[in-house]
């Protein structure tokens, strides 16, 4: 797993479970956190990323490489992002949003947040609870009261309860 | 039995979303229609108040807020009383039958208790809404989009010192008031004006930071005054025969030498349009792109491209697209 550190344009990133990854500096600096380290000259050796595990970091690097290979064309970037996120389950998305936050990568943060919002918004309350494992700790009376308070949010809603 | 227990355990362990930091949950909540964000309060006790801390409120039909036309006033007040965070972005598309005094009150509330950076207001089509004076007290305003209203700034108006982007659609000013308004927005970078109904005789465009100027509609004369960094210019006419842009200033205009991209739409080769085109080409020494979209009914006697290429071009590197 040892990576080349010789060339000036390649960085080595280390996940919190000690996996090493090589990535082109031009792609890695999509992360403001990494860019700052590079600018401060702290990126010479291995860059430890204490809040990101290997599996997530591998995904993030795939994204960095993919998106930075596309020239300035918002349409193409968007379709890449959509395709990249289409097969990710929620747990992976949650890991990625935390990683994007830690790495300060606004484009990934935007894309993942929008994807999660999109998943949540079309579904019923029950579906969201089941899917995300949210425990309903309201008493039936309390729940009815909250629903009554925000009655308008249930008007004309068709939710999709599949899977 | 075992199976049941497993599922339960799995469920409690799996609540990844509620354990995410609040600022990340807010990222999700602001990206869904307001209706769905508010509805998350039913999920569990922990979720009850989460939506109340989002900093963006978008009230329009898409956000589900005006789904049925009953008592908007009450719902808006209820929403604002429930909501607890500083509002940074506020957008309201006013539905029919909403009292204009409600908008006044909302703007008052936003100016007193919040630091709005991004403000959008589109009153209902039939209203002629005069922006209340409290609007001019939005000290942190960076982006403003207004439709169908009239701006009469109070004499004590100091300007929006942080405003970078203006989009005005069918916004009316008293004569000279527009120029005074933008002269008090020193950071303004993008200015979009459009109007199908308002005839403006003349318009002065100035701004030390102005980079993009787009104008759709009927303006007879546009004067480019001090706009040293203007890089993009769009001109679209709703009806090419009405549009006349005349330049009566020194040629070449030194304020246009940073202009990189020009788009002229609905071009129909009228005297004034041709004069404008020549004027821009002579002034824009740094031009990179020139886009001319002919009006659909325009049949030039000479090929437009050939003709345009024959005019004197100040910029050697420019391309006609």
Tab-separated table of C-alpha atoms in Angstrom:
chain	number	residue	atom	x	y	z
A	1	UNK	CA	0.000	0.000	0.000
A	2	UNK	CA	3.033	2.282	0.286
A	3	UNK	CA	2.694	5.157	-2.105
A	4	UNK	CA	5.120	7.230	-4.106
A	5	UNK	CA	5.906	10.528	-2.486
A	6	UNK	CA	8.706	11.581	-4.787
A	7	UNK	CA	6.997	13.659	-7.426
A	8	UNK	CA	5.940	17.122	-6.278
A	9	UNK	CA	2.488	16.817	-7.787
A	10	UNK	CA	1.432	13.696	-5.881
A	11	UNK	CA	0.250	13.715	-2.281
A	12	UNK	CA	-0.078	10.796	0.097
A	13	UNK	CA	-3.148	10.754	2.298
A	14	UNK	CA	-3.532	8.495	5.308
A	15	UNK	CA	-6.930	7.437	6.597
A	16	UNK	CA	-7.646	6.942	10.304
A	17	UNK	CA	-7.337	3.157	9.800
A	18	UNK	CA	-3.825	3.610	8.384
A	19	UNK	CA	-4.530	3.084	4.716
A	20	UNK	CA	-2.344	5.134	2.382
A	21	UNK	CA	-3.590	6.721	-0.834
A	22	UNK	CA	-1.783	8.564	-3.594
A	23	UNK	CA	-3.592	11.399	-5.241
A	24	UNK	CA	-2.599	14.138	-7.635
A	25	UNK	CA	-2.180	17.425	-5.810
A	26	UNK	CA	-4.327	19.167	-8.426
A	27	UNK	CA	-7.255	16.883	-7.510
A	28	UNK	CA	-6.601	16.817	-3.751
A	29	UNK	CA	-6.731	20.596	-3.386
A	30	UNK	CA	-10.467	20.469	-4.057
A	31	UNK	CA	-10.352	19.992	-0.306
A	32	UNK	CA	-9.682	23.359	1.290
A	33	UNK	CA	-8.283	21.556	4.336
A	34	UNK	CA	-5.668	19.820	2.166
A	35	UNK	CA	-5.040	22.957	0.094
A	36	UNK	CA	-4.234	24.906	3.249
A	37	UNK	CA	-1.795	22.202	4.334
A	38	UNK	CA	-0.131	22.300	0.916
A	39	UNK	CA	0.100	26.090	1.023
A	40	UNK	CA	1.555	25.988	4.518
A	41	UNK	CA	4.146	23.496	3.336
A	42	UNK	CA	2.900	20.715	5.623
A	43	UNK	CA	2.171	18.315	2.808
A	44	UNK	CA	5.650	17.004	2.239
A	45	UNK	CA	5.263	13.613	3.885
A	46	UNK	CA	2.098	11.725	4.609
A	47	UNK	CA	-1.043	13.767	5.292
A	48	UNK	CA	-2.988	12.164	8.133
A	49	UNK	CA	-6.758	12.551	7.898
A	50	UNK	CA	-7.890	11.537	11.361
A	51	UNK	CA	-11.608	11.782	10.770
A	52	UNK	CA	-11.911	9.751	7.584
A	53	UNK	CA	-11.772	5.960	7.257
A	54	UNK	CA	-10.159	4.155	4.334
A	55	UNK	CA	-13.393	3.094	2.656
A	56	UNK	CA	-14.757	6.643	2.652
A	57	UNK	CA	-11.456	8.197	1.669
A	58	UNK	CA	-11.252	5.833	-1.321
A	59	UNK	CA	-14.667	7.089	-2.458
A	60	UNK	CA	-13.738	10.715	-1.900
A	61	UNK	CA	-10.551	10.270	-3.928
A	62	UNK	CA	-12.487	8.622	-6.744
A	63	UNK	CA	-14.705	11.691	-6.717
A	64	UNK	CA	-11.746	14.117	-6.604
A	65	UNK	CA	-10.122	12.426	-9.586
A	66	UNK	CA	-13.368	12.143	-11.520
A	67	UNK	CA	-14.531	15.699	-11.072
A	68	UNK	CA	-11.145	17.334	-11.603
A	69	UNK	CA	-10.730	15.451	-14.900
A	70	UNK	CA	-13.780	17.285	-16.264
A	71	UNK	CA	-13.044	20.693	-17.717
A	72	UNK	CA	-15.101	23.704	-16.687
A	73	UNK	CA	-18.435	22.417	-17.866
A	74	UNK	CA	-21.118	22.568	-15.181
A	75	UNK	CA	-23.489	20.239	-17.052
A	76	UNK	CA	-20.896	17.474	-17.309
A	77	UNK	CA	-19.801	17.966	-13.712
A	78	UNK	CA	-23.380	17.679	-12.561
A	79	UNK	CA	-24.007	14.489	-14.496
A	80	UNK	CA	-20.779	13.036	-13.091
A	81	UNK	CA	-21.900	13.895	-9.548
A	82	UNK	CA	-25.336	12.372	-10.097
A	83	UNK	CA	-23.836	9.182	-11.467
A	84	UNK	CA	-21.213	9.017	-8.723
A	85	UNK	CA	-23.838	9.266	-5.969
A	86	UNK	CA	-26.525	7.133	-7.597
A	87	UNK	CA	-25.359	3.778	-6.195
A	88	UNK	CA	-24.407	4.951	-2.683
A	89	UNK	CA	-26.500	3.808	0.275
A	90	UNK	CA	-27.387	6.173	3.084
A	91	UNK	CA	-24.646	5.081	5.453
A	92	UNK	CA	-22.025	5.722	2.802
A	93	UNK	CA	-23.599	9.112	2.061
A	94	UNK	CA	-23.531	10.027	5.756
A	95	UNK	CA	-19.840	9.049	5.967
A	96	UNK	CA	-19.145	11.094	2.867
A	97	UNK	CA	-20.933	14.176	4.129
A	98	UNK	CA	-18.873	14.031	7.334
A	99	UNK	CA	-15.711	13.593	5.285
A	100	UNK	CA	-16.674	16.480	2.979
A	101	UNK	CA	-17.282	18.630	6.030
A	102	UNK	CA	-13.933	17.692	7.598
A	103	UNK	CA	-12.077	18.129	4.305
A	104	UNK	CA	-13.947	21.353	3.569
A	105	UNK	CA	-15.018	20.325	0.064
A	106	UNK	CA	-18.013	22.455	-0.767
A	107	UNK	CA	-18.866	20.827	-4.097
A	108	UNK	CA	-19.057	17.350	-2.528
A	109	UNK	CA	-20.908	18.703	0.504
A	110	UNK	CA	-23.478	20.332	-1.779
A	111	UNK	CA	-23.942	17.240	-3.893
A	112	UNK	CA	-24.280	14.769	-1.008
A	113	UNK	CA	-26.564	17.075	1.009
A	114	UNK	CA	-28.798	17.600	-1.992
A	115	UNK	CA	-28.935	13.833	-2.548
A	116	UNK	CA	-29.897	13.125	1.067
A	117	UNK	CA	-32.482	15.935	1.014
A	118	UNK	CA	-33.907	14.459	-2.166
A	119	UNK	CA	-34.200	11.007	-0.571
A	120	UNK	CA	-35.926	12.424	2.517
A	121	UNK	CA	-38.287	14.895	0.930
A	122	UNK	CA	-40.323	12.500	-1.135
A	123	UNK	CA	-41.010	10.050	1.656
A	124	UNK	CA	-43.511	9.745	4.462
A	125	UNK	CA	-42.562	10.303	8.090
A	126	UNK	CA	-42.861	6.559	8.721
A	127	UNK	CA	-40.594	5.704	5.826
A	128	UNK	CA	-37.908	8.146	6.937
A	129	UNK	CA	-38.029	6.750	10.495
A	130	UNK	CA	-37.675	3.175	9.225
A	131	UNK	CA	-35.009	3.956	6.640
A	132	UNK	CA	-32.816	6.001	8.956
A	133	UNK	CA	-33.585	4.040	12.112
A	134	UNK	CA	-35.012	7.072	13.902
A	135	UNK	CA	-36.825	5.984	17.052
A	136	UNK	CA	-40.199	7.633	17.502
A	137	UNK	CA	-40.175	8.637	21.176
A	138	UNK	CA	-43.291	10.796	21.016
A	139	UNK	CA	-46.383	9.600	22.846
A	140	UNK	CA	-49.315	9.287	20.435
A	141	UNK	CA	-50.802	12.474	21.953
A	142	UNK	CA	-47.585	14.439	21.510
A	143	UNK	CA	-47.221	13.229	17.952
A	144	UNK	CA	-50.770	14.256	17.151
A	145	UNK	CA	-50.126	17.685	18.661
A	146	UNK	CA	-46.974	18.246	16.597
A	147	UNK	CA	-48.814	17.114	13.476
A	148	UNK	CA	-51.649	19.477	14.248
A	149	UNK	CA	-49.235	22.356	14.782
A	150	UNK	CA	-47.703	21.829	11.367
A	151	UNK	CA	-50.839	20.638	9.648
A	152	UNK	CA	-50.040	22.550	6.474
A	153	UNK	CA	-46.986	20.390	5.884
A	154	UNK	CA	-49.222	17.381	5.348
A	155	UNK	CA	-51.563	19.048	2.886
A	156	UNK	CA	-51.616	17.703	-0.617
A	157	UNK	CA	-48.658	15.441	-0.042
A	158	UNK	CA	-48.262	12.276	-1.976
A	159	UNK	CA	-45.478	10.271	-0.482
A	160	UNK	CA	-43.757	7.371	-2.002
A	161	UNK	CA	-43.392	4.577	0.539
A	162	UNK	CA	-41.609	2.030	-1.600
A	163	UNK	CA	-38.508	0.254	-0.347
B	1	UNK	CA	-37.451	-13.796	19.015
B	2	UNK	CA	-33.767	-13.610	18.127
B	3	UNK	CA	-34.599	-12.227	14.777
B	4	UNK	CA	-36.728	-9.530	16.346
B	5	UNK	CA	-34.015	-8.538	18.742
B	6	UNK	CA	-31.529	-8.267	15.906
B	7	UNK	CA	-33.733	-5.972	13.911
B	8	UNK	CA	-34.250	-3.773	16.930
B	9	UNK	CA	-30.583	-3.551	17.632
B	10	UNK	CA	-29.854	-2.871	14.027
B	11	UNK	CA	-32.413	-0.122	13.996
B	12	UNK	CA	-31.056	1.727	17.010
B	13	UNK	CA	-27.482	1.393	15.804
B	14	UNK	CA	-28.415	2.549	12.397
B	15	UNK	CA	-29.664	5.987	13.392
B	16	UNK	CA	-26.754	7.651	11.642
B	17	UNK	CA	-28.694	10.711	10.633
B	18	UNK	CA	-29.829	11.991	14.030
B	19	UNK	CA	-26.255	11.751	15.270
B	20	UNK	CA	-24.857	13.958	12.556
B	21	UNK	CA	-23.863	17.423	13.781
B	22	UNK	CA	-26.688	19.949	13.556
B	23	UNK	CA	-24.925	22.167	11.052
B	24	UNK	CA	-24.778	19.219	8.650
B	25	UNK	CA	-28.451	18.364	9.217
B	26	UNK	CA	-29.218	21.981	8.365
B	27	UNK	CA	-27.438	21.477	5.067
B	28	UNK	CA	-30.000	18.766	4.273
B	29	UNK	CA	-32.965	20.746	5.573
B	30	UNK	CA	-32.238	23.891	3.547
B	31	UNK	CA	-32.018	21.804	0.404
B	32	UNK	CA	-35.556	20.481	0.628
B	33	UNK	CA	-38.788	22.440	0.245
B	34	UNK	CA	-39.695	24.214	3.485
B	35	UNK	CA	-42.748	22.008	3.908
B	36	UNK	CA	-40.574	18.896	4.072
B	37	UNK	CA	-38.061	20.519	6.383
B	38	UNK	CA	-40.791	21.517	8.843
B	39	UNK	CA	-42.361	18.082	8.595
B	40	UNK	CA	-39.216	16.466	10.045
B	41	UNK	CA	-40.391	17.811	13.419
B	42	UNK	CA	-42.785	14.846	13.531
B	43	UNK	CA	-39.970	12.279	13.328
B	44	UNK	CA	-39.008	12.280	16.994
B	45	UNK	CA	-38.515	14.589	19.976
B	46	UNK	CA	-34.950	15.210	18.941
B	47	UNK	CA	-36.113	16.353	15.519
B	48	UNK	CA	-38.891	18.542	16.814
B	49	UNK	CA	-36.926	21.788	16.771
B	50	UNK	CA	-34.212	21.072	14.234
B	51	UNK	CA	-35.896	22.936	11.362
B	52	UNK	CA	-36.280	25.995	13.560
B	53	UNK	CA	-32.577	26.683	13.286
B	54	UNK	CA	-32.198	26.726	9.518
B	55	UNK	CA	-31.082	30.111	8.266
B	56	UNK	CA	-32.940	30.084	4.973
B	57	UNK	CA	-36.681	30.482	4.547
B	58	UNK	CA	-38.103	30.124	1.062
B	59	UNK	CA	-41.837	30.736	0.887
B	60	UNK	CA	-43.367	30.029	-2.477
B	61	UNK	CA	-45.511	27.453	-4.175
B	62	UNK	CA	-42.634	25.028	-4.702
B	63	UNK	CA	-41.790	25.082	-1.018
B	64	UNK	CA	-45.335	23.900	-0.310
B	65	UNK	CA	-46.065	26.958	1.764
B	66	UNK	CA	-48.867	28.338	-0.354
B	67	UNK	CA	-50.427	25.046	-1.320
B	68	UNK	CA	-53.930	26.120	-0.377
B	69	UNK	CA	-55.087	29.665	-0.352
B	70	UNK	CA	-56.206	30.131	3.206
B	71	UNK	CA	-54.935	32.442	5.836
B	72	UNK	CA	-51.395	33.057	4.641
B	73	UNK	CA	-51.048	35.866	7.153
B	74	UNK	CA	-51.542	33.556	10.119
B	75	UNK	CA	-49.218	30.890	8.741
B	76	UNK	CA	-46.414	33.336	8.053
B	77	UNK	CA	-46.619	34.809	11.551
B	78	UNK	CA	-46.764	31.326	13.067
B	79	UNK	CA	-43.714	30.331	11.086
B	80	UNK	CA	-41.713	33.367	12.159
B	81	UNK	CA	-42.681	32.972	15.796
B	82	UNK	CA	-41.650	29.315	15.753
B	83	UNK	CA	-38.437	29.871	13.899
B	84	UNK	CA	-35.470	30.643	16.133
B	85	UNK	CA	-32.302	31.270	14.152
B	86	UNK	CA	-30.989	34.336	12.389
B	87	UNK	CA	-32.468	34.410	8.921
B	88	UNK	CA	-29.796	34.938	6.304
B	89	UNK	CA	-31.767	34.094	3.206
B	90	UNK	CA	-35.410	34.983	2.742
B	91	UNK	CA	-37.495	34.486	-0.334
B	92	UNK	CA	-41.192	35.213	-0.745
B	93	UNK	CA	-43.379	34.819	-3.793
B	94	UNK	CA	-46.536	36.562	-2.676
B	95	UNK	CA	-49.714	34.682	-3.532
B	96	UNK	CA	-52.932	36.411	-4.619
B	97	UNK	CA	-55.069	37.877	-1.838
B	98	UNK	CA	-52.234	38.337	0.583
B	99	UNK	CA	-52.412	41.741	2.209
B	100	UNK	CA	-49.546	44.038	1.313
B	101	UNK	CA	-49.417	45.165	4.952
B	102	UNK	CA	-48.293	41.613	5.778
B	103	UNK	CA	-45.256	42.053	3.547
B	104	UNK	CA	-44.536	45.403	5.217
B	105	UNK	CA	-44.616	43.749	8.601
B	106	UNK	CA	-42.429	40.874	7.460
B	107	UNK	CA	-39.807	43.258	6.129
B	108	UNK	CA	-39.938	45.198	9.376
B	109	UNK	CA	-39.399	41.985	11.344
B	110	UNK	CA	-36.513	40.906	9.084
B	111	UNK	CA	-34.815	44.283	9.349
B	112	UNK	CA	-35.095	44.386	13.142
B	113	UNK	CA	-34.224	40.861	14.164
B	114	UNK	CA	-32.201	39.328	11.406
B	115	UNK	CA	-29.196	39.888	9.187
B	116	UNK	CA	-30.569	39.077	5.775
B	117	UNK	CA	-27.870	38.603	3.113
B	118	UNK	CA	-30.009	37.169	0.375
B	119	UNK	CA	-33.465	38.604	-0.189
B	120	UNK	CA	-36.021	37.777	-2.861
B	121	UNK	CA	-39.464	39.315	-3.142
B	122	UNK	CA	-41.983	38.833	-5.890
B	123	UNK	CA	-45.310	40.469	-5.111
B	124	UNK	CA	-48.391	39.196	-6.864
B	125	UNK	CA	-48.722	40.257	-10.497
B	126	UNK	CA	-51.475	42.804	-9.987
B	127	UNK	CA	-49.914	44.664	-7.100
B	128	UNK	CA	-47.888	47.794	-7.335
B	129	UNK	CA	-45.917	47.301	-4.205
B	130	UNK	CA	-43.822	50.113	-2.776
B	131	UNK	CA	-40.935	48.727	-0.782
B	132	UNK	CA	-41.230	49.925	2.806
B	133	UNK	CA	-38.450	52.016	4.280
B	134	UNK	CA	-37.343	49.158	6.560
B	135	UNK	CA	-36.017	47.369	3.504
B	136	UNK	CA	-33.224	49.966	3.338
B	137	UNK	CA	-32.125	48.870	6.813
B	138	UNK	CA	-30.956	45.409	5.625
B	139	UNK	CA	-27.367	46.154	6.521
B	140	UNK	CA	-25.809	42.886	5.372
B	141	UNK	CA	-27.577	42.537	2.067
B	142	UNK	CA	-25.406	40.836	-0.560
B	143	UNK	CA	-27.931	39.548	-3.094
B	144	UNK	CA	-31.304	41.079	-3.872
B	145	UNK	CA	-33.955	39.926	-6.345
B	146	UNK	CA	-37.060	42.045	-6.667
B	147	UNK	CA	-40.002	41.848	-9.024
B	148	UNK	CA	-42.886	44.171	-9.679
B	149	UNK	CA	-42.275	46.772	-7.064
B	150	UNK	CA	-41.306	50.380	-6.731
B	151	UNK	CA	-38.221	51.558	-4.942
B	152	UNK	CA	-38.273	54.974	-3.339
B	153	UNK	CA	-35.277	55.169	-1.093
B	154	UNK	CA	-35.571	57.430	1.936
B	155	UNK	CA	-33.315	60.517	1.996
B	156	UNK	CA	-31.264	59.096	4.846
B	157	UNK	CA	-30.490	55.906	2.859
B	158	UNK	CA	-26.750	55.303	3.165
B	159	UNK	CA	-26.565	52.519	0.611
B	160	UNK	CA	-26.018	48.777	0.774
B	161	UNK	CA	-22.322	48.599	1.422
B	162	UNK	CA	-22.082	44.813	0.933
B	163	UNK	CA	-24.445	44.337	-1.988
B	164	UNK	CA	-22.864	42.402	-4.860
B	165	UNK	CA	-25.774	41.259	-6.987
B	166	UNK	CA	-29.005	42.887	-8.123
B	167	UNK	CA	-31.761	41.267	-10.171
B	168	UNK	CA	-34.622	43.655	-10.861
B	169	UNK	CA	-37.622	42.629	-12.880
B	170	UNK	CA	-40.312	45.225	-13.548
B	171	UNK	CA	-38.909	47.392	-10.770
B	172	UNK	CA	-39.782	51.061	-10.990
B	173	UNK	CA	-37.848	54.073	-9.875
B	174	UNK	CA	-38.487	57.763	-9.921
B	175	UNK	CA	-36.344	59.594	-12.493
B	176	UNK	CA	-32.713	59.627	-11.408
B	177	UNK	CA	-33.406	57.403	-8.411
B	178	UNK	CA	-31.954	54.269	-9.984
B	179	UNK	CA	-28.593	55.958	-10.521
B	180	UNK	CA	-28.598	57.250	-6.952
B	181	UNK	CA	-29.482	53.781	-5.695
B	182	UNK	CA	-26.661	51.948	-7.456
B	183	UNK	CA	-24.147	54.683	-6.726
B	184	UNK	CA	-24.605	53.764	-3.068
B	185	UNK	CA	-23.748	50.117	-3.654
B	186	UNK	CA	-19.960	50.291	-4.094
B	187	UNK	CA	-19.410	46.509	-4.156
B	188	UNK	CA	-21.977	45.759	-6.831
B	189	UNK	CA	-20.634	43.172	-9.288
B	190	UNK	CA	-23.680	41.920	-11.189
B	191	UNK	CA	-26.620	43.975	-12.340
B	192	UNK	CA	-29.554	42.335	-14.134
B	193	UNK	CA	-32.426	44.510	-15.234
B	194	UNK	CA	-35.441	43.343	-17.114
B	195	UNK	CA	-38.749	44.849	-17.959
B	196	UNK	CA	-41.489	44.256	-20.480
B	197	UNK	CA	-43.622	47.174	-19.474
B	198	UNK	CA	-41.510	49.924	-18.033
B	199	UNK	CA	-40.071	52.347	-20.554
B	200	UNK	CA	-36.887	53.959	-19.453
B	201	UNK	CA	-35.579	56.892	-21.387
B	202	UNK	CA	-32.111	56.724	-20.119
B	203	UNK	CA	-30.040	54.726	-17.760
B	204	UNK	CA	-26.633	55.405	-16.352
B	205	UNK	CA	-24.516	52.410	-15.567
B	206	UNK	CA	-21.710	52.984	-13.142
B	207	UNK	CA	-19.948	51.094	-10.388
B	208	UNK	CA	-16.354	50.570	-9.397
B	209	UNK	CA	-16.839	46.798	-9.036
B	210	UNK	CA	-19.429	46.157	-11.731
B	211	UNK	CA	-18.431	43.145	-13.824
B	212	UNK	CA	-21.665	41.945	-15.392
B	213	UNK	CA	-24.426	44.092	-16.770
B	214	UNK	CA	-27.452	42.513	-18.396
B	215	UNK	CA	-30.388	44.489	-19.634
B	216	UNK	CA	-33.579	43.038	-21.096
B	217	UNK	CA	-36.138	45.518	-22.170
B	218	UNK	CA	-36.857	49.000	-23.313
B	219	UNK	CA	-34.125	51.404	-22.514
B	220	UNK	CA	-33.490	54.142	-25.009
B	221	UNK	CA	-30.111	55.306	-23.885
B	222	UNK	CA	-27.532	53.655	-21.728
B	223	UNK	CA	-24.571	55.681	-20.586
B	224	UNK	CA	-21.589	53.764	-19.386
B	225	UNK	CA	-20.059	55.906	-16.733
B	226	UNK	CA	-17.279	54.908	-14.446
B	227	UNK	CA	-17.378	51.100	-14.624
B	228	UNK	CA	-13.685	50.207	-14.889
B	229	UNK	CA	-13.979	46.425	-14.494
B	230	UNK	CA	-17.060	45.737	-16.601
B	231	UNK	CA	-16.325	42.423	-18.309
B	232	UNK	CA	-19.647	41.127	-19.598
B	233	UNK	CA	-22.521	42.857	-21.254
B	234	UNK	CA	-25.810	41.318	-22.319
B	235	UNK	CA	-28.469	43.182	-24.148
B	236	UNK	CA	-31.762	41.490	-24.924
B	237	UNK	CA	-34.725	43.325	-26.341
B	238	UNK	CA	-38.203	41.943	-25.929
B	239	UNK	CA	-39.102	43.578	-29.176
B	240	UNK	CA	-36.270	44.591	-31.384
B	241	UNK	CA	-38.225	47.370	-33.022
B	242	UNK	CA	-38.806	49.210	-29.814
B	243	UNK	CA	-35.340	48.808	-28.426
B	244	UNK	CA	-33.044	51.683	-29.152
B	245	UNK	CA	-29.755	52.143	-27.474
B	246	UNK	CA	-27.875	55.253	-28.354
B	247	UNK	CA	-24.502	56.285	-27.136
B	248	UNK	CA	-23.809	59.966	-27.003
B	249	UNK	CA	-20.531	59.881	-25.232
B	250	UNK	CA	-16.939	60.077	-26.203
B	251	UNK	CA	-15.747	57.268	-28.417
B	252	UNK	CA	-14.005	55.092	-27.521
B	253	UNK	CA	-15.375	54.965	-24.003
B	254	UNK	CA	-12.447	54.271	-21.647
B	255	UNK	CA	-14.723	52.499	-19.198
B	256	UNK	CA	-15.356	49.660	-21.592
B	257	UNK	CA	-11.789	48.562	-22.109
B	258	UNK	CA	-12.137	45.609	-19.730
B	259	UNK	CA	-15.160	44.277	-21.553
B	260	UNK	CA	-14.506	40.660	-22.496
B	261	UNK	CA	-17.856	39.337	-23.569
B	262	UNK	CA	-20.781	41.042	-25.256
B	263	UNK	CA	-24.089	39.461	-26.193
B	264	UNK	CA	-26.629	41.351	-28.215
B	265	UNK	CA	-29.944	39.608	-28.659
B	266	UNK	CA	-32.849	40.343	-30.990
B	267	UNK	CA	-30.526	42.209	-33.297
B	268	UNK	CA	-32.365	43.573	-36.285
B	269	UNK	CA	-29.911	46.006	-37.768
B	270	UNK	CA	-31.771	49.217	-36.974
B	271	UNK	CA	-29.836	52.452	-37.143
B	272	UNK	CA	-29.460	52.652	-33.379
B	273	UNK	CA	-28.495	49.040	-32.945
B	274	UNK	CA	-25.878	49.321	-35.630
B	275	UNK	CA	-24.569	52.461	-33.977
B	276	UNK	CA	-24.425	50.664	-30.632
B	277	UNK	CA	-22.623	47.707	-32.161
B	278	UNK	CA	-20.004	49.906	-33.795
B	279	UNK	CA	-19.635	51.897	-30.605
B	280	UNK	CA	-19.057	48.812	-28.494
B	281	UNK	CA	-16.603	47.348	-30.977
B	282	UNK	CA	-14.603	50.564	-31.025
B	283	UNK	CA	-14.526	50.893	-27.241
B	284	UNK	CA	-13.950	47.316	-26.148
B	285	UNK	CA	-10.225	46.965	-26.626
B	286	UNK	CA	-10.035	43.803	-24.542
B	287	UNK	CA	-12.985	42.030	-26.135
B	288	UNK	CA	-12.788	38.256	-26.394
B	289	UNK	CA	-16.276	37.181	-27.502
B	290	UNK	CA	-19.028	38.935	-29.337
B	291	UNK	CA	-22.334	37.122	-29.658
B	292	UNK	CA	-25.021	38.549	-31.905
B	293	UNK	CA	-28.373	36.809	-31.993
B	294	UNK	CA	-30.513	38.193	-34.810
B	295	UNK	CA	-34.215	38.779	-34.248
B	296	UNK	CA	-36.286	35.951	-35.689
B	297	UNK	CA	-37.846	38.189	-38.351
B	298	UNK	CA	-34.605	39.890	-39.308
B	299	UNK	CA	-33.452	39.145	-42.846
B	300	UNK	CA	-30.249	41.106	-43.427
B	301	UNK	CA	-29.510	42.133	-46.978
B	302	UNK	CA	-25.820	41.458	-46.423
B	303	UNK	CA	-24.608	38.581	-44.301
B	304	UNK	CA	-24.591	39.834	-40.704
B	305	UNK	CA	-21.289	38.180	-39.940
B	306	UNK	CA	-19.541	39.631	-42.970
B	307	UNK	CA	-21.003	43.033	-42.241
B	308	UNK	CA	-19.982	42.979	-38.587
B	309	UNK	CA	-16.476	41.893	-39.436
B	310	UNK	CA	-16.136	44.973	-41.651
B	311	UNK	CA	-16.712	47.372	-38.774
B	312	UNK	CA	-13.595	48.637	-37.031
B	313	UNK	CA	-12.699	46.294	-34.181
B	314	UNK	CA	-10.615	47.701	-31.394
B	315	UNK	CA	-9.677	44.333	-30.004
B	316	UNK	CA	-7.371	42.228	-32.172
B	317	UNK	CA	-8.127	38.988	-30.297
B	318	UNK	CA	-11.915	39.125	-30.341
B	319	UNK	CA	-14.040	36.449	-31.947
B	320	UNK	CA	-17.517	36.745	-33.389
B	321	UNK	CA	-19.766	33.866	-32.426
